Amino acid sequence: MVPNLFKDVDEGMRPTLLFNHLKEKKKCLVILDDMWQHFELTDVGIPVKRDGVRLVLTTRDLGVCEKMLCQVKIGVRPLSDEEAWALFILTLDSDQPPSQKLVAEDIVKECKGLPLAIVVMAGSMRGEVEDHVWEATLENLKRPGVLEQSMKESVFPILVHSYNRLDKKKQLCFLTCALYPEDRSIPRQELIELCIDEEVIHEDRRRKMYNEGHRLIDELEKACLLEAYGAGGRGVRMHDVIRDMALHIMNENNAPCMVKSGLGLEDVPDDEEWLPNLQKVSLMSNRIRVVPPSISPNCPQLATLLLSDCFFYKISKRFFQRMQGLKVIDLRRTGITEVPKSVMNLKKLNALVLTLCFKLSRIPSLAKLTSLRKLDLRGCIKIKEVPDGLGMLVNLTYLCLRMTGIKRIPDGVVCKLKKLQHLEADYIAVKGEEVGKLRKLELLHCRFENVNELNEYTRHATTIESYSLVIGAHTDFKYWRLGYACGDKLIYMGEGEYKIGETCHLPRDVTALWIQGYGGTWNISSFMGLEELKALYIEGCDEVSTLSGNEGQPEEPEGQLEERTSPPPGDHCPNLRLLGINGCPKLKHLLVPRHSCSMYLKKLESLEIYHCEELESIIDEEESLTSSTSPLPPDAFSQLQSIQIVNCPEMKNVAGPELLPLLHNLKRIKVGGASNMEEIIAVPSLSPSPPPIPAATSTPFLPLLTMICVGRCHKMKRVLTLEVFMLLPNLQAISVDDCKEMKEVIGGQEESLTSSTSPLPPDAFSQLQSIQIVNCPEMENVAGPELLPLLHNLERIHVSQASNKEEIIAVPSLSPSPPPIPAATSTLFLPLHTEIYVERFHKMKRVLTLEVFMLLPNLQTISVYDCKEMKEVIGGQEESLTSSTSPLPPDTFSQLQSIQIVNCPEMKNVAGPQLLPLLHNLKRIKVGGASNMEEIIAVPSLSPSPPPIPAATSTPFLPLLTSIDVWGCSKMKRVLTLELFMLLPNLQTISVDDCKEMKEVIGGQELDHGATSSLFSSPIPAVSPGDQLSTRKLNLKLSFLPELESICSWTGLRDLIHVIEISRCPKLKRIEMLDDASPPPSLEEIVLIEEEDGNRDKQWWESLEWVHPEAKTTLEPYVFVYLFRRKIPLRETSRNRQQD
């Protein structure tokens, strides 16, 4: 043992002794528990990187793990409800009566999965037998800030140690989080702003303060005092027990706080609760509507008052009169119509937050608030004018006027706010010279009324970190997304007469530019010098016919062009990554290379073109196809990843012969509404005939293309030719929607694929994973006989609205008869195919033939919707599956996991007698709207009688089936026979809804313990502990079954039942399996689903008939009513009804 190793040894020698001791061990695990700071392992004698030595450490600070270079970090999350309950029962070490169990479960939930709190609570309740003690404990736990003494004594000292290790700034930030309501996700940005307003964070620049705020929150997350919450980690949350500790710390100091946030209060606390030495008050997220004149707290030291998210519509002016120390007032998202005049006398006020006060229409003069540093009026839509006295706020650093009714800021106001760092005015007009001279400005969102104001701003401004500038008239919001996507320096140019670079001078660091309604001629040289421009969007510019190429001016002499080896020096917008063009009716070609093209788009990643009626091509190639040299440099378009073309009817193709070799990184092509396009990708067409395609091309044209989507291209007959497909080695998905004349996915199959010398290499289609076809009435099939053998990686086929098609996959049809299918085929056509989705095939009678199914060894899901004549899932079962020499190998259906059939009225069953024994891995069956289906699973029916099945079969038919979901099957009288139920050892959920003739869920009621069945060779046994049936828990969901008379009269089912959810089953008068002196051992709950007044199904429960006199009483603790999205104990609803 290590302790003996150190006996009587000097401390300085211990690392050497430990090192030598561990070095001799072949395998050794070293555990360092509850670490608070890092250290070098060699300093204490732990050998580093030696085989056989494993080190495990536990800590509440993630930073320790990072500094100790832990290879694997495992965060210990709060316990789940099941784990928490198990720990509580283990610690309590005593059985509970049903009357206490529900209360105990709620007590455990109040611990929010914190093991330490659960153990302490269980220990404190050990030996308590009176119901009122348990109920009082629960009520106490639900009160915020009021804690059990055991929690204070046992839990807090451990948690407080984490708090005490924080520096002062982190402690203040941590305590600020406790001002928010329990379980509230706190937006990071809002928390950081509050810390800035309270001066927890103070730096000379706002960007530094934001960075410091994020650092503090990150450190608190690492210390496990906060947890990331919400999408993208944009919010944080404080565990309830941690929050209680924070409130405890706040009130233990000499600077108490009153925190009553999120309690549903309807009145402001009385004056007696407002102690004179209060420092902070949080009443956010309550239902308070009015602060009456009678409330005038005397709180001279109060610094922070948070009243956000309340229903206030009126606050008395007396409320603030004796709060002269206030520094922060937050009234965001309240219903106030005016700010009380007394607020304007608070000379120490630093921050006034009125965000999203939609009814606020009046703000008194701000002139006296000379200490104010922040004024936030975002979303105060009824504020029509700049508040009086704004120019007097000489210390103002943050001003937000977004989404107000203000049209412009009067001249001479902004220039007085010399400390302003943050100005958000969006569409409010300001003077360009005034904001340009604000030397501390870091963020600017505003509007300039004309180009001259922009020029004045550009002339006077220094570099700032972020700006969004609108030039011209007030406009809509859509352009802001361009700035978010492509940097934070955006300019939106509205309609007007100007020339960029001449009469209009743009800041040289602009990263996103939106030009709308420009009516003048286009000259790309205007963009010279915009080297930081990453996004350009052009919309509604009627005179633009080409983006670059001098709009049809005479081309350069041919000899001069041929001598060019590099692009001219004026390569404009060299860093452009996103180019969007919308509604330019005269645009014919994006680039005209032979007309002095000066834009090569070398870094362009995304190209989007919409609604350009005359657009013919991206590059004008008419004069260059026969030339031996390209006018474009080899790296033009080399970074382009996505092309999207929508509603450009004259477009001939997406990638022509000259553009095609340049698209080395293209990944996605989307085309919609190109009504005259007949091909997406055009390869060179040379006379007398095209050159042969090599079987293995060394340089594919589009090596990274993964997706092609085509829609509303009504003249297109095929997505790709075989020759083009050869150039797409990584194509993974093809989607076709609403192409009226589309006949095939890959064209040119017939001649080439049946040839004895196929031009296709063996891996031609190796990456194609998904094919989706929607509303293509002329499509003959998805994969024909020749294409089928090449789809090695195809995983999904989704076909919808092909009303005339009878098959999805077509195998070869040879005369006089097809060749036999081998029992174990060595080369399967579709070895990775996992999913088939079929919708609205009105002539299809089966999803797959048996021959095709043999080619799908990994098929996992079959979904069929709205197929009027569909009769079976797998066709050709009768002849082949009943044969003594079945062509099916034993694992044929081994991967099929889910079958879903919806609105197929002719379907008789899901799994017939021959198919049933092969569904070894089927887990889910869903059937809806099968109006003629009478049974889901059909067992063999042979004359004179079926062979007997042993009662305890070693190989059940559907060993993994867990769920059966049935709805809208109007002729079905029962879901399963009892015999079938016994063959489904893992069935856990049966859901039945809206089946008009359903009389019983599990049939064969006449069978009970010891009874015999025609299907079983011996009596059906009772469920015994440890067998396969007894270990499962059955959930039943039953709704809208007007004829249901019985769930199952076999009493053995009571040992399996776990949850019953029931609604609108009026003829169900008795539940046999529940009629006993004690509840079923696995029963968790019975839920009555109410959708209207909350009485119908409760009355049904009261009307149930019971043989055993105590059955109803013993079940009541397990009965709940689900009403208005809440689950309420039946006892509680009964108690409320009695009180009413």
Coordinates of C-alpha atoms in Angstrom, one line a residue, residues 354-764:
L354 CA -36.8 49.9 -22.3
T355 CA -36.4 47.2 -25.0
L356 CA -39.6 46.0 -26.7
C357 CA -42.0 48.2 -24.7
F358 CA -44.4 48.2 -27.6
K359 CA -46.9 50.5 -25.9
L360 CA -44.4 53.1 -24.8
S361 CA -45.2 56.4 -26.5
R362 CA -43.8 59.1 -24.2
I363 CA -40.4 59.6 -22.6
P364 CA -39.8 62.8 -20.5
S365 CA -36.7 65.0 -21.1
L366 CA -33.5 63.1 -20.5
A367 CA -31.5 66.3 -19.9
K368 CA -30.8 65.6 -16.2
L369 CA -29.5 62.1 -16.7
T370 CA -26.0 63.2 -17.4
S371 CA -24.5 60.0 -15.9
L372 CA -26.4 57.8 -18.3
R373 CA -24.2 55.6 -20.4
K374 CA -26.8 53.3 -21.9
L375 CA -30.2 54.0 -23.5
D376 CA -32.0 51.1 -25.2
L377 CA -35.3 51.8 -27.0
R378 CA -35.2 48.9 -29.4
G379 CA -38.7 47.8 -30.4
C380 CA -40.5 50.9 -28.9
I381 CA -42.5 51.3 -32.1
K382 CA -44.7 54.1 -30.8
I383 CA -41.8 56.4 -30.1
K384 CA -41.9 58.7 -33.1
E385 CA -39.4 61.4 -32.2
V386 CA -35.9 61.4 -30.6
P387 CA -36.4 61.9 -26.8
D388 CA -35.8 65.5 -25.7
G389 CA -32.5 66.2 -24.1
L390 CA -30.7 63.3 -25.9
G391 CA -27.9 65.7 -26.9
M392 CA -27.2 66.4 -23.2
L393 CA -26.1 62.8 -22.5
V394 CA -22.4 63.5 -22.8
N395 CA -21.4 60.2 -21.1
L396 CA -23.6 58.0 -23.4
T397 CA -21.7 55.1 -24.8
Y398 CA -24.6 52.9 -26.0
L399 CA -27.6 54.1 -27.9
C400 CA -30.1 51.7 -29.6
L401 CA -33.1 53.1 -31.5
R402 CA -33.8 50.1 -33.7
M403 CA -37.4 49.2 -34.6
T404 CA -38.8 52.5 -33.3
G405 CA -41.0 55.0 -35.2
I406 CA -38.2 57.6 -35.4
K407 CA -37.4 58.7 -39.0
R408 CA -34.3 60.8 -38.5
I409 CA -32.1 62.2 -35.7
P410 CA -32.1 66.0 -35.8
D411 CA -28.9 67.7 -37.0
G412 CA -26.5 68.6 -34.2
V413 CA -27.5 65.8 -31.8
V414 CA -25.2 62.9 -32.7
C415 CA -22.1 65.1 -32.8
K416 CA -22.5 65.9 -29.1
L417 CA -22.3 62.3 -28.1
K418 CA -18.5 62.1 -28.3
K419 CA -18.2 59.0 -26.1
L420 CA -20.6 57.0 -28.2
Q421 CA -19.3 53.5 -28.9
H422 CA -22.4 51.7 -30.1
L423 CA -25.1 53.3 -32.3
E424 CA -28.0 51.2 -33.7
A425 CA -30.4 53.3 -35.7
D426 CA -30.9 51.0 -38.7
Y427 CA -33.3 52.9 -41.0
I428 CA -33.1 56.2 -39.1
A429 CA -31.5 59.0 -41.1
V430 CA -28.4 60.6 -39.6
K431 CA -25.8 63.1 -40.9
G432 CA -22.8 61.3 -42.5
E433 CA -20.3 63.9 -41.3
E434 CA -21.6 63.8 -37.7
V435 CA -21.2 60.0 -37.2
G436 CA -18.0 60.1 -39.3
K437 CA -16.4 62.3 -36.6
L438 CA -17.3 60.1 -33.6
R439 CA -13.8 58.8 -32.9
K440 CA -14.8 56.2 -30.3
L441 CA -17.5 54.6 -32.4
E442 CA -17.2 50.8 -32.7
L443 CA -20.5 49.7 -34.2
L444 CA -22.8 51.8 -36.5
H445 CA -26.2 50.8 -38.0
C446 CA -27.9 53.8 -39.6
R447 CA -29.3 55.3 -42.9
F448 CA -27.9 58.1 -45.0
E449 CA -30.5 59.9 -47.1
N450 CA -28.3 60.1 -50.2
V451 CA -25.0 59.3 -51.7
N452 CA -23.5 62.7 -50.6
E453 CA -24.1 61.8 -47.0
L454 CA -22.3 58.5 -47.6
N455 CA -19.4 60.4 -49.2
E456 CA -19.2 62.7 -46.2
Y457 CA -19.1 59.7 -43.8
T458 CA -16.4 58.0 -45.9
R459 CA -14.3 61.2 -46.0
H460 CA -14.4 61.7 -42.2
A461 CA -14.6 58.2 -40.7
T462 CA -11.8 56.2 -39.3
T463 CA -11.9 52.4 -39.3
I464 CA -14.6 50.9 -37.1
E465 CA -15.2 47.2 -36.3
S466 CA -18.8 46.9 -37.6
Y467 CA -21.2 48.9 -39.7
S468 CA -24.4 48.4 -41.7
L469 CA -25.3 51.4 -43.8
V470 CA -28.5 52.0 -45.8
I471 CA -28.3 54.6 -48.6
G472 CA -31.5 56.1 -49.9
A473 CA -35.1 55.6 -48.8
H474 CA -36.3 53.4 -46.0
T475 CA -36.4 49.8 -47.1
D476 CA -37.1 46.3 -45.7
F477 CA -35.1 43.9 -43.6
K478 CA -34.0 41.3 -46.1
Y479 CA -30.6 42.7 -46.9
W480 CA -29.3 42.3 -43.3
R481 CA -28.9 38.6 -43.8
L482 CA -26.2 39.3 -46.3
G483 CA -24.1 41.0 -43.7
Y484 CA -24.6 38.3 -41.1
A485 CA -23.4 35.7 -43.7
C486 CA -20.4 37.6 -45.1
G487 CA -18.9 39.8 -42.5
D488 CA -20.0 42.7 -40.4
K489 CA -19.4 45.7 -42.8
L490 CA -22.4 46.0 -45.0
I491 CA -23.7 48.7 -47.3
Y492 CA -27.1 48.7 -49.0
M493 CA -27.4 50.9 -52.0
G494 CA -31.0 51.8 -52.8
E495 CA -32.5 53.4 -55.9
G496 CA -30.7 56.5 -57.2
E497 CA -28.5 58.2 -59.8
Y498 CA -24.9 57.5 -58.9
K499 CA -21.8 55.8 -60.2
I500 CA -19.8 53.7 -57.7
G501 CA -16.3 55.0 -57.6
E502 CA -17.1 58.3 -59.3
T503 CA -20.0 60.1 -57.6
C504 CA -20.3 57.4 -54.9
H505 CA -17.3 56.6 -52.7
L506 CA -17.5 53.4 -50.7
P507 CA -15.4 52.6 -47.7
R508 CA -12.6 50.4 -48.9
D509 CA -13.1 47.8 -46.1
V510 CA -16.7 47.0 -47.0
T511 CA -17.3 43.3 -46.9
A512 CA -20.9 43.0 -48.2
L513 CA -22.6 45.2 -50.8
W514 CA -26.3 45.0 -51.9
I515 CA -27.3 47.1 -54.9
Q516 CA -31.0 47.4 -55.6
G517 CA -32.8 49.3 -58.4
Y518 CA -29.7 50.8 -60.0
G519 CA -30.9 52.2 -63.3
G520 CA -27.6 53.3 -64.9
T521 CA -25.2 51.5 -67.2
W522 CA -22.9 48.9 -65.6
N523 CA -19.2 49.2 -65.3
I524 CA -17.4 46.7 -63.2
S525 CA -14.3 48.9 -63.0
S526 CA -16.3 50.9 -60.4
F527 CA -15.5 48.1 -58.0
M528 CA -11.8 48.6 -58.3
G529 CA -10.2 48.7 -54.8
L530 CA -12.8 46.8 -52.9
E531 CA -10.4 44.1 -52.0
E532 CA -12.3 43.2 -48.8
L533 CA -15.6 42.6 -50.6
K534 CA -16.9 39.1 -49.9
A535 CA -20.6 39.3 -50.8
L536 CA -22.2 41.1 -53.7
Y537 CA -26.0 41.0 -54.3
I538 CA -27.5 42.8 -57.3
E539 CA -31.3 43.1 -57.5
G540 CA -33.7 44.8 -59.8
C541 CA -31.1 46.5 -62.0
D542 CA -32.9 46.7 -65.4
E543 CA -30.0 47.8 -67.6
V544 CA -27.4 45.2 -66.6
S545 CA -26.7 42.7 -69.4
T546 CA -23.4 41.3 -68.1
L547 CA -21.5 41.5 -64.9
S548 CA -18.1 41.9 -66.6
G549 CA -17.1 42.3 -70.2
N550 CA -17.8 45.9 -71.1
E551 CA -21.4 45.1 -72.2
G552 CA -20.6 44.0 -75.8
Q553 CA -17.8 46.5 -76.6
P554 CA -15.4 45.4 -79.3
E555 CA -13.2 42.6 -78.2
E556 CA -9.4 42.7 -78.1
P557 CA -7.4 41.8 -81.2
E558 CA -7.2 38.0 -81.5
G559 CA -3.4 38.0 -81.4
Q560 CA -3.3 40.1 -78.3
L561 CA -5.7 37.8 -76.5
E562 CA -3.7 34.7 -77.5
E563 CA -0.5 36.1 -76.0
R564 CA -2.2 36.8 -72.7
T565 CA -0.8 34.3 -70.1
S566 CA -2.2 35.9 -67.0
P567 CA -5.2 38.1 -66.2
P568 CA -4.9 41.8 -66.5
P569 CA -3.9 43.7 -63.3
G570 CA -7.5 45.0 -62.8
D571 CA -9.0 41.7 -61.3
H572 CA -11.8 43.4 -59.4
C573 CA -13.3 42.1 -56.2
P574 CA -10.6 39.4 -55.8
N575 CA -12.0 38.1 -52.5
L576 CA -15.6 37.8 -53.5
R577 CA -17.2 34.6 -52.1
L578 CA -20.9 35.1 -52.5
L579 CA -22.5 36.5 -55.7
G580 CA -26.3 36.8 -55.9
I581 CA -28.3 38.3 -58.8
N582 CA -32.1 38.7 -58.8
G583 CA -34.6 40.3 -61.2
C584 CA -32.2 41.7 -63.8
P585 CA -34.3 41.2 -67.0
K586 CA -31.6 42.1 -69.6
L587 CA -28.8 39.9 -68.1
K588 CA -27.7 37.4 -70.8
H589 CA -24.3 36.3 -69.6
L590 CA -22.6 36.7 -66.3
L591 CA -19.2 37.0 -67.9
V592 CA -18.2 37.8 -71.5
P593 CA -14.5 36.7 -71.5
R594 CA -13.5 38.2 -74.9
H595 CA -14.8 41.7 -74.1
S596 CA -12.2 42.9 -71.7
C597 CA -13.4 40.8 -68.8
S598 CA -11.9 42.1 -65.5
M599 CA -13.6 39.8 -63.0
Y600 CA -12.5 36.2 -62.6
L601 CA -14.2 35.2 -59.4
K602 CA -11.2 33.1 -58.3
K603 CA -12.5 32.9 -54.7
L604 CA -16.2 32.7 -55.4
E605 CA -17.9 29.9 -53.3
S606 CA -21.6 30.4 -54.0
L607 CA -23.4 31.7 -57.1
E608 CA -27.2 32.4 -57.0
I609 CA -29.2 33.7 -59.9
Y610 CA -32.9 34.3 -59.7
H611 CA -35.6 35.6 -62.1
C612 CA -33.4 36.7 -65.0
E613 CA -35.7 36.2 -68.0
E614 CA -33.0 36.5 -70.7
L615 CA -30.1 34.8 -69.0
E616 CA -28.5 32.2 -71.4
S617 CA -25.3 31.1 -69.7
I618 CA -22.8 31.9 -67.0
I619 CA -20.0 32.4 -69.5
D620 CA -20.7 33.5 -73.1
E621 CA -19.0 30.6 -75.0
E622 CA -20.2 31.1 -78.5
E623 CA -17.0 32.5 -79.8
S624 CA -14.6 30.5 -77.7
L625 CA -15.6 26.9 -78.2
T626 CA -13.5 26.4 -81.3
S627 CA -10.5 28.2 -79.8
S628 CA -7.5 26.3 -78.5
T629 CA -6.9 28.8 -75.7
S630 CA -9.3 29.9 -73.0
P631 CA -9.7 33.7 -72.3
L632 CA -10.2 32.8 -68.6
P633 CA -7.2 32.1 -66.3
P634 CA -7.1 28.5 -65.0
D635 CA -8.0 29.4 -61.5
A636 CA -11.2 31.3 -62.4
F637 CA -14.2 29.8 -60.6
S638 CA -11.7 27.4 -58.9
Q639 CA -13.3 27.8 -55.4
L640 CA -16.9 27.7 -56.5
Q641 CA -18.9 25.1 -54.4
S642 CA -22.5 25.9 -55.1
I643 CA -24.6 27.0 -58.2
Q644 CA -28.3 27.8 -57.8
I645 CA -30.3 28.9 -60.8
V646 CA -34.1 29.7 -60.4
N647 CA -36.6 30.9 -62.9
C648 CA -34.2 31.7 -65.8
P649 CA -36.2 30.2 -68.7
E650 CA -33.7 30.9 -71.5
M651 CA -30.8 29.2 -69.6
K652 CA -29.3 26.5 -71.9
N653 CA -27.2 24.7 -69.3
V654 CA -25.4 25.3 -66.0
A655 CA -21.9 24.3 -67.0
G656 CA -20.9 24.5 -70.6
P657 CA -17.7 23.2 -72.2
E658 CA -15.5 26.2 -71.3
L659 CA -16.8 26.5 -67.7
L660 CA -16.8 22.8 -66.9
P661 CA -13.0 22.2 -66.7
L662 CA -12.7 25.1 -64.1
L663 CA -15.1 23.8 -61.5
H664 CA -12.6 21.7 -59.5
N665 CA -14.5 22.3 -56.2
L666 CA -18.1 22.4 -57.3
K667 CA -20.3 20.4 -54.8
R668 CA -23.9 21.4 -55.4
I669 CA -26.0 22.3 -58.5
K670 CA -29.7 23.4 -58.0
V671 CA -31.8 24.3 -61.0
G672 CA -35.5 25.3 -60.9
G673 CA -37.8 26.8 -63.4
A674 CA -35.4 26.6 -66.4
S675 CA -38.3 25.7 -68.7
N676 CA -36.1 25.5 -71.9
M677 CA -33.1 23.7 -70.4
E678 CA -32.5 20.2 -71.8
E679 CA -29.2 19.4 -70.1
I680 CA -27.5 20.5 -66.9
I681 CA -23.9 19.8 -67.9
A682 CA -22.7 20.1 -71.6
V683 CA -19.6 18.3 -72.7
P684 CA -17.9 19.3 -76.0
S685 CA -19.7 18.1 -79.2
L686 CA -17.1 17.8 -82.0
S687 CA -17.6 16.5 -85.5
P688 CA -17.8 13.8 -86.9
S689 CA -18.4 12.2 -83.5
P690 CA -17.4 12.7 -79.9
P691 CA -14.2 11.0 -78.7
P692 CA -14.7 7.8 -76.6
I693 CA -14.7 8.1 -72.9
P694 CA -12.0 6.2 -71.2
A695 CA -13.0 3.5 -68.8
A696 CA -11.1 5.1 -66.0
T697 CA -10.7 8.8 -66.5
S698 CA -7.7 10.2 -64.7
T699 CA -8.9 13.8 -64.4
P700 CA -12.7 14.1 -63.8
F701 CA -14.2 17.5 -64.7
L702 CA -16.3 17.7 -61.5
P703 CA -14.4 15.6 -59.0
L704 CA -16.2 16.9 -55.8
L705 CA -19.8 17.3 -57.1
T706 CA -22.1 15.5 -54.6
M707 CA -25.6 16.8 -55.3
I708 CA -27.8 17.7 -58.3
C709 CA -31.3 19.0 -57.8
V710 CA -33.6 19.7 -60.7
G711 CA -37.1 21.1 -60.6
R712 CA -39.7 22.4 -63.2
C713 CA -37.4 21.9 -66.2
H714 CA -40.2 20.6 -68.4
K715 CA -38.1 20.0 -71.6
M716 CA -35.4 17.9 -69.8
K717 CA -35.7 14.2 -70.6
R718 CA -32.8 13.0 -68.5
V719 CA -30.7 14.4 -65.7
L720 CA -27.3 13.2 -67.0
T721 CA -25.9 11.5 -70.0
L722 CA -23.7 8.5 -69.4
E723 CA -20.7 10.4 -70.7
V724 CA -21.3 13.2 -68.2
F725 CA -21.9 10.8 -65.3
M726 CA -18.4 9.4 -65.9
L727 CA -17.0 12.8 -64.9
L728 CA -18.8 12.8 -61.5
P729 CA -17.0 10.2 -59.3
N730 CA -18.4 11.6 -56.0
L731 CA -22.0 12.2 -56.9
Q732 CA -24.1 11.1 -53.9
A733 CA -27.6 12.5 -54.4
I734 CA -29.9 13.2 -57.4
S735 CA -33.3 14.9 -56.8
V736 CA -35.9 15.6 -59.6
D737 CA -39.1 17.4 -58.9
D738 CA -42.0 18.3 -61.3
C739 CA -40.2 17.6 -64.7
K740 CA -43.1 16.7 -67.0
E741 CA -41.0 15.0 -69.8
M742 CA -38.3 13.4 -67.6
K743 CA -37.9 9.8 -68.7
E744 CA -34.7 8.6 -67.1
V745 CA -32.2 9.5 -64.4
I746 CA -29.1 8.5 -66.4
G747 CA -29.4 8.6 -70.2
G748 CA -27.7 6.5 -72.8
Q749 CA -28.0 3.3 -70.8
E750 CA -29.4 1.0 -73.5
E751 CA -26.5 1.0 -76.0
S752 CA -23.5 1.3 -73.6
L753 CA -24.5 -0.7 -70.6
T754 CA -25.6 -3.8 -72.5
S755 CA -22.5 -3.8 -74.6
S756 CA -20.0 -6.6 -74.0
T757 CA -17.2 -4.0 -73.7
S758 CA -18.8 -1.5 -71.3
P759 CA -17.1 1.9 -71.1
L760 CA -17.9 2.0 -67.4
P761 CA -15.3 1.3 -64.8
P762 CA -16.5 -1.1 -62.0
D763 CA -16.8 1.7 -59.5
A764 CA -18.7 4.1 -61.8

